[in-house]
Amino acid sequence: MTTGRADVPAVDAFTRPYWEAAAEGRLLLRRCRTEGGGCGAAHHYPREFCPYCWGEDVAWEPAGGRATLYTWSVVHRNDLPPFGGRVPYVAAVVELAEGPRMMTEVVGCGEGELRIGMPLMVEFREVAASGGGKGDGGEAGGATAVPVFRPA
């Protein structure tokens, strides 16, 4: 089932711990724990296997929330609701202190202040869930949150 809004995540049984943690203001990563040849690497976006060694023993772990700006683009036009009301905004890739890179938005910073390698800190933007049942973009009638980053 779709939510009708591009900024509301599609929550399923596998990603539910990630989105529940985000709603509580915590960022989670997955880390490889595969015995006998596992690499121990952290990764993001959440997957049921390690994308580096293909190990299947991966677990959730908290991330510290610190990152550096890897690259960005300023979006001046977006017709998908609710992004049109936010333009211009900064779509970015950040490198988390734990190693993985993730796509996100940089907030609280003018585009002229952005610099590759600038230190950032996670915060969470609450987004309304779609109101149906679990598994359709959030908890029934509740809200979830998405990670965004601001200058540290």
PDB file of C-alpha atoms in Angstrom, residues 9-125:
ATOM      1  CA  PRO A   9       8.884   5.658   4.617  1.00  0.00           C
ATOM      2  CA  ALA A  10       7.412   2.289   3.729  1.00  0.00           C
ATOM      3  CA  VAL A  11       7.765   0.389   6.999  1.00  0.00           C
ATOM      4  CA  ASP A  12       7.842  -3.394   6.834  1.00  0.00           C
ATOM      5  CA  ALA A  13       8.667  -6.139   9.326  1.00  0.00           C
ATOM      6  CA  PHE A  14      12.384  -6.022   8.514  1.00  0.00           C
ATOM      7  CA  THR A  15      12.844  -2.224   8.667  1.00  0.00           C
ATOM      8  CA  ARG A  16      10.450  -1.645  11.587  1.00  0.00           C
ATOM      9  CA  PRO A  17      13.290  -1.573  14.227  1.00  0.00           C
ATOM     10  CA  TYR A  18      15.065   1.130  12.187  1.00  0.00           C
ATOM     11  CA  TRP A  19      11.969   3.338  11.913  1.00  0.00           C
ATOM     12  CA  GLU A  20      10.940   2.774  15.536  1.00  0.00           C
ATOM     13  CA  ALA A  21      14.420   3.863  16.661  1.00  0.00           C
ATOM     14  CA  ALA A  22      14.249   6.923  14.385  1.00  0.00           C
ATOM     15  CA  ALA A  23      10.911   7.897  15.945  1.00  0.00           C
ATOM     16  CA  GLU A  24      12.717   7.777  19.322  1.00  0.00           C
ATOM     17  CA  GLY A  25      15.605   9.942  18.017  1.00  0.00           C
ATOM     18  CA  ARG A  26      18.100   7.104  17.528  1.00  0.00           C
ATOM     19  CA  LEU A  27      19.954   6.165  14.323  1.00  0.00           C
ATOM     20  CA  LEU A  28      20.623   2.464  13.714  1.00  0.00           C
ATOM     21  CA  LEU A  29      23.049   0.689  11.390  1.00  0.00           C
ATOM     22  CA  ARG A  30      23.522  -2.955  10.482  1.00  0.00           C
ATOM     23  CA  ARG A  31      26.861  -4.681  11.187  1.00  0.00           C
ATOM     24  CA  CYS A  32      28.189  -7.983   9.859  1.00  0.00           C
ATOM     25  CA  ARG A  33      28.753 -10.575  12.577  1.00  0.00           C
ATOM     26  CA  THR A  34      29.226 -13.599  10.340  1.00  0.00           C
ATOM     27  CA  GLU A  35      31.612 -16.142  11.888  1.00  0.00           C
ATOM     28  CA  GLY A  36      34.551 -17.558   9.933  1.00  0.00           C
ATOM     29  CA  GLY A  37      35.116 -15.009   7.223  1.00  0.00           C
ATOM     30  CA  GLY A  38      32.681 -12.276   8.114  1.00  0.00           C
ATOM     31  CA  CYS A  39      34.057  -8.800   7.649  1.00  0.00           C
ATOM     32  CA  GLY A  40      32.569  -6.911  10.611  1.00  0.00           C
ATOM     33  CA  ALA A  41      31.644  -3.962   8.390  1.00  0.00           C
ATOM     34  CA  ALA A  42      28.807  -1.599   9.220  1.00  0.00           C
ATOM     35  CA  HIS A  43      26.411  -0.770   6.412  1.00  0.00           C
ATOM     36  CA  HIS A  44      23.456   1.419   5.579  1.00  0.00           C
ATOM     37  CA  TYR A  45      20.734   1.141   4.108  1.00  0.00           C
ATOM     38  CA  PRO A  46      19.426  -1.772   6.194  1.00  0.00           C
ATOM     39  CA  ARG A  47      19.745  -5.161   4.500  1.00  0.00           C
ATOM     40  CA  GLU A  48      19.311  -8.722   5.676  1.00  0.00           C
ATOM     41  CA  PHE A  49      22.840  -9.624   4.523  1.00  0.00           C
ATOM     42  CA  CYS A  50      26.260  -7.987   4.486  1.00  0.00           C
ATOM     43  CA  PRO A  51      26.809  -6.224   1.133  1.00  0.00           C
ATOM     44  CA  TYR A  52      30.587  -6.633   1.491  1.00  0.00           C
ATOM     45  CA  CYS A  53      31.079 -10.337   2.289  1.00  0.00           C
ATOM     46  CA  TRP A  54      27.497 -11.593   1.689  1.00  0.00           C
ATOM     47  CA  GLY A  55      27.364 -12.904   5.260  1.00  0.00           C
ATOM     48  CA  GLU A  56      23.884 -13.492   6.607  1.00  0.00           C
ATOM     49  CA  ASP A  57      24.561 -12.832  10.305  1.00  0.00           C
ATOM     50  CA  VAL A  58      24.008  -9.083  10.589  1.00  0.00           C
ATOM     51  CA  ALA A  59      22.618  -7.190  13.557  1.00  0.00           C
ATOM     52  CA  TRP A  60      21.267  -3.750  14.410  1.00  0.00           C
ATOM     53  CA  GLU A  61      23.534  -1.426  16.378  1.00  0.00           C
ATOM     54  CA  PRO A  62      23.262   2.225  17.394  1.00  0.00           C
ATOM     55  CA  ALA A  63      25.171   4.867  15.446  1.00  0.00           C
ATOM     56  CA  GLY A  64      26.644   7.872  17.196  1.00  0.00           C
ATOM     57  CA  GLY A  65      24.974  10.360  14.846  1.00  0.00           C
ATOM     58  CA  ARG A  66      28.148  12.136  13.731  1.00  0.00           C
ATOM     59  CA  ALA A  67      28.934  12.437  10.032  1.00  0.00           C
ATOM     60  CA  THR A  68      30.823  14.481   7.470  1.00  0.00           C
ATOM     61  CA  LEU A  69      29.417  15.893   4.261  1.00  0.00           C
ATOM     62  CA  TYR A  70      30.504  13.752   1.312  1.00  0.00           C
ATOM     63  CA  THR A  71      28.579  15.465  -1.510  1.00  0.00           C
ATOM     64  CA  TRP A  72      25.392  17.450  -2.055  1.00  0.00           C
ATOM     65  CA  SER A  73      23.044  19.019  -4.561  1.00  0.00           C
ATOM     66  CA  VAL A  74      20.669  21.903  -4.029  1.00  0.00           C
ATOM     67  CA  VAL A  75      17.198  20.963  -5.276  1.00  0.00           C
ATOM     68  CA  HIS A  76      15.326  23.932  -6.697  1.00  0.00           C
ATOM     69  CA  ARG A  77      12.323  22.090  -8.140  1.00  0.00           C
ATOM     70  CA  ASN A  78      10.444  19.010  -6.972  1.00  0.00           C
ATOM     71  CA  ASP A  79       6.836  18.341  -7.844  1.00  0.00           C
ATOM     72  CA  LEU A  80       6.316  15.472  -5.354  1.00  0.00           C
ATOM     73  CA  PRO A  81       4.353  16.411  -2.249  1.00  0.00           C
ATOM     74  CA  PRO A  82       5.511  17.738   0.170  1.00  0.00           C
ATOM     75  CA  PHE A  83       8.945  18.520  -1.311  1.00  0.00           C
ATOM     76  CA  GLY A  84       7.676  21.352  -3.525  1.00  0.00           C
ATOM     77  CA  GLY A  85       6.996  23.398  -0.407  1.00  0.00           C
ATOM     78  CA  ARG A  86      10.557  22.863   0.837  1.00  0.00           C
ATOM     79  CA  VAL A  87      12.542  24.047  -2.177  1.00  0.00           C
ATOM     80  CA  PRO A  88      15.301  24.889  -2.248  1.00  0.00           C
ATOM     81  CA  TYR A  89      16.649  22.099  -0.053  1.00  0.00           C
ATOM     82  CA  VAL A  90      19.956  20.265   0.171  1.00  0.00           C
ATOM     83  CA  ALA A  91      19.938  16.601  -0.856  1.00  0.00           C
ATOM     84  CA  ALA A  92      23.179  15.073   0.366  1.00  0.00           C
ATOM     85  CA  VAL A  93      25.298  12.010   0.932  1.00  0.00           C
ATOM     86  CA  VAL A  94      26.988  11.967   4.325  1.00  0.00           C
ATOM     87  CA  GLU A  95      29.692   9.656   5.614  1.00  0.00           C
ATOM     88  CA  LEU A  96      28.837   8.398   9.076  1.00  0.00           C
ATOM     89  CA  ALA A  97      31.604   8.183  11.679  1.00  0.00           C
ATOM     90  CA  GLU A  98      31.083   4.395  11.660  1.00  0.00           C
ATOM     91  CA  GLY A  99      31.948   4.271   7.935  1.00  0.00           C
ATOM     92  CA  PRO A 100      28.771   3.872   5.869  1.00  0.00           C
ATOM     93  CA  ARG A 101      27.467   6.627   3.636  1.00  0.00           C
ATOM     94  CA  MET A 102      23.800   7.515   3.530  1.00  0.00           C
ATOM     95  CA  MET A 103      21.519   9.777   1.518  1.00  0.00           C
ATOM     96  CA  THR A 104      19.816  12.451   3.555  1.00  0.00           C
ATOM     97  CA  GLU A 105      19.030  16.144   3.719  1.00  0.00           C
ATOM     98  CA  VAL A 106      21.207  18.849   5.274  1.00  0.00           C
ATOM     99  CA  VAL A 107      19.171  21.391   7.249  1.00  0.00           C
ATOM    100  CA  GLY A 108      20.008  24.553   9.151  1.00  0.00           C
ATOM    101  CA  CYS A 109      22.753  25.617   6.763  1.00  0.00           C
ATOM    102  CA  GLY A 110      22.747  27.933   3.748  1.00  0.00           C
ATOM    103  CA  GLU A 111      24.090  26.471   0.523  1.00  0.00           C
ATOM    104  CA  GLY A 112      27.009  28.934   0.564  1.00  0.00           C
ATOM    105  CA  GLU A 113      28.164  27.472   3.894  1.00  0.00           C
ATOM    106  CA  LEU A 114      28.339  23.856   2.673  1.00  0.00           C
ATOM    107  CA  ARG A 115      31.802  22.313   2.421  1.00  0.00           C
ATOM    108  CA  ILE A 116      32.953  18.778   1.635  1.00  0.00           C
ATOM    109  CA  GLY A 117      34.081  17.201   4.899  1.00  0.00           C
ATOM    110  CA  MET A 118      32.159  19.601   7.157  1.00  0.00           C
ATOM    111  CA  PRO A 119      31.087  17.958  10.426  1.00  0.00           C
ATOM    112  CA  LEU A 120      27.395  17.176  10.782  1.00  0.00           C
ATOM    113  CA  MET A 121      25.111  15.756  13.458  1.00  0.00           C
ATOM    114  CA  VAL A 122      21.896  13.792  12.997  1.00  0.00           C
ATOM    115  CA  GLU A 123      18.493  15.046  14.022  1.00  0.00           C
ATOM    116  CA  PHE A 124      15.098  13.645  13.152  1.00  0.00           C
ATOM    117  CA  ARG A 125      12.223  15.163  11.181  1.00  0.00           C
TER     118      ARG A 125
END
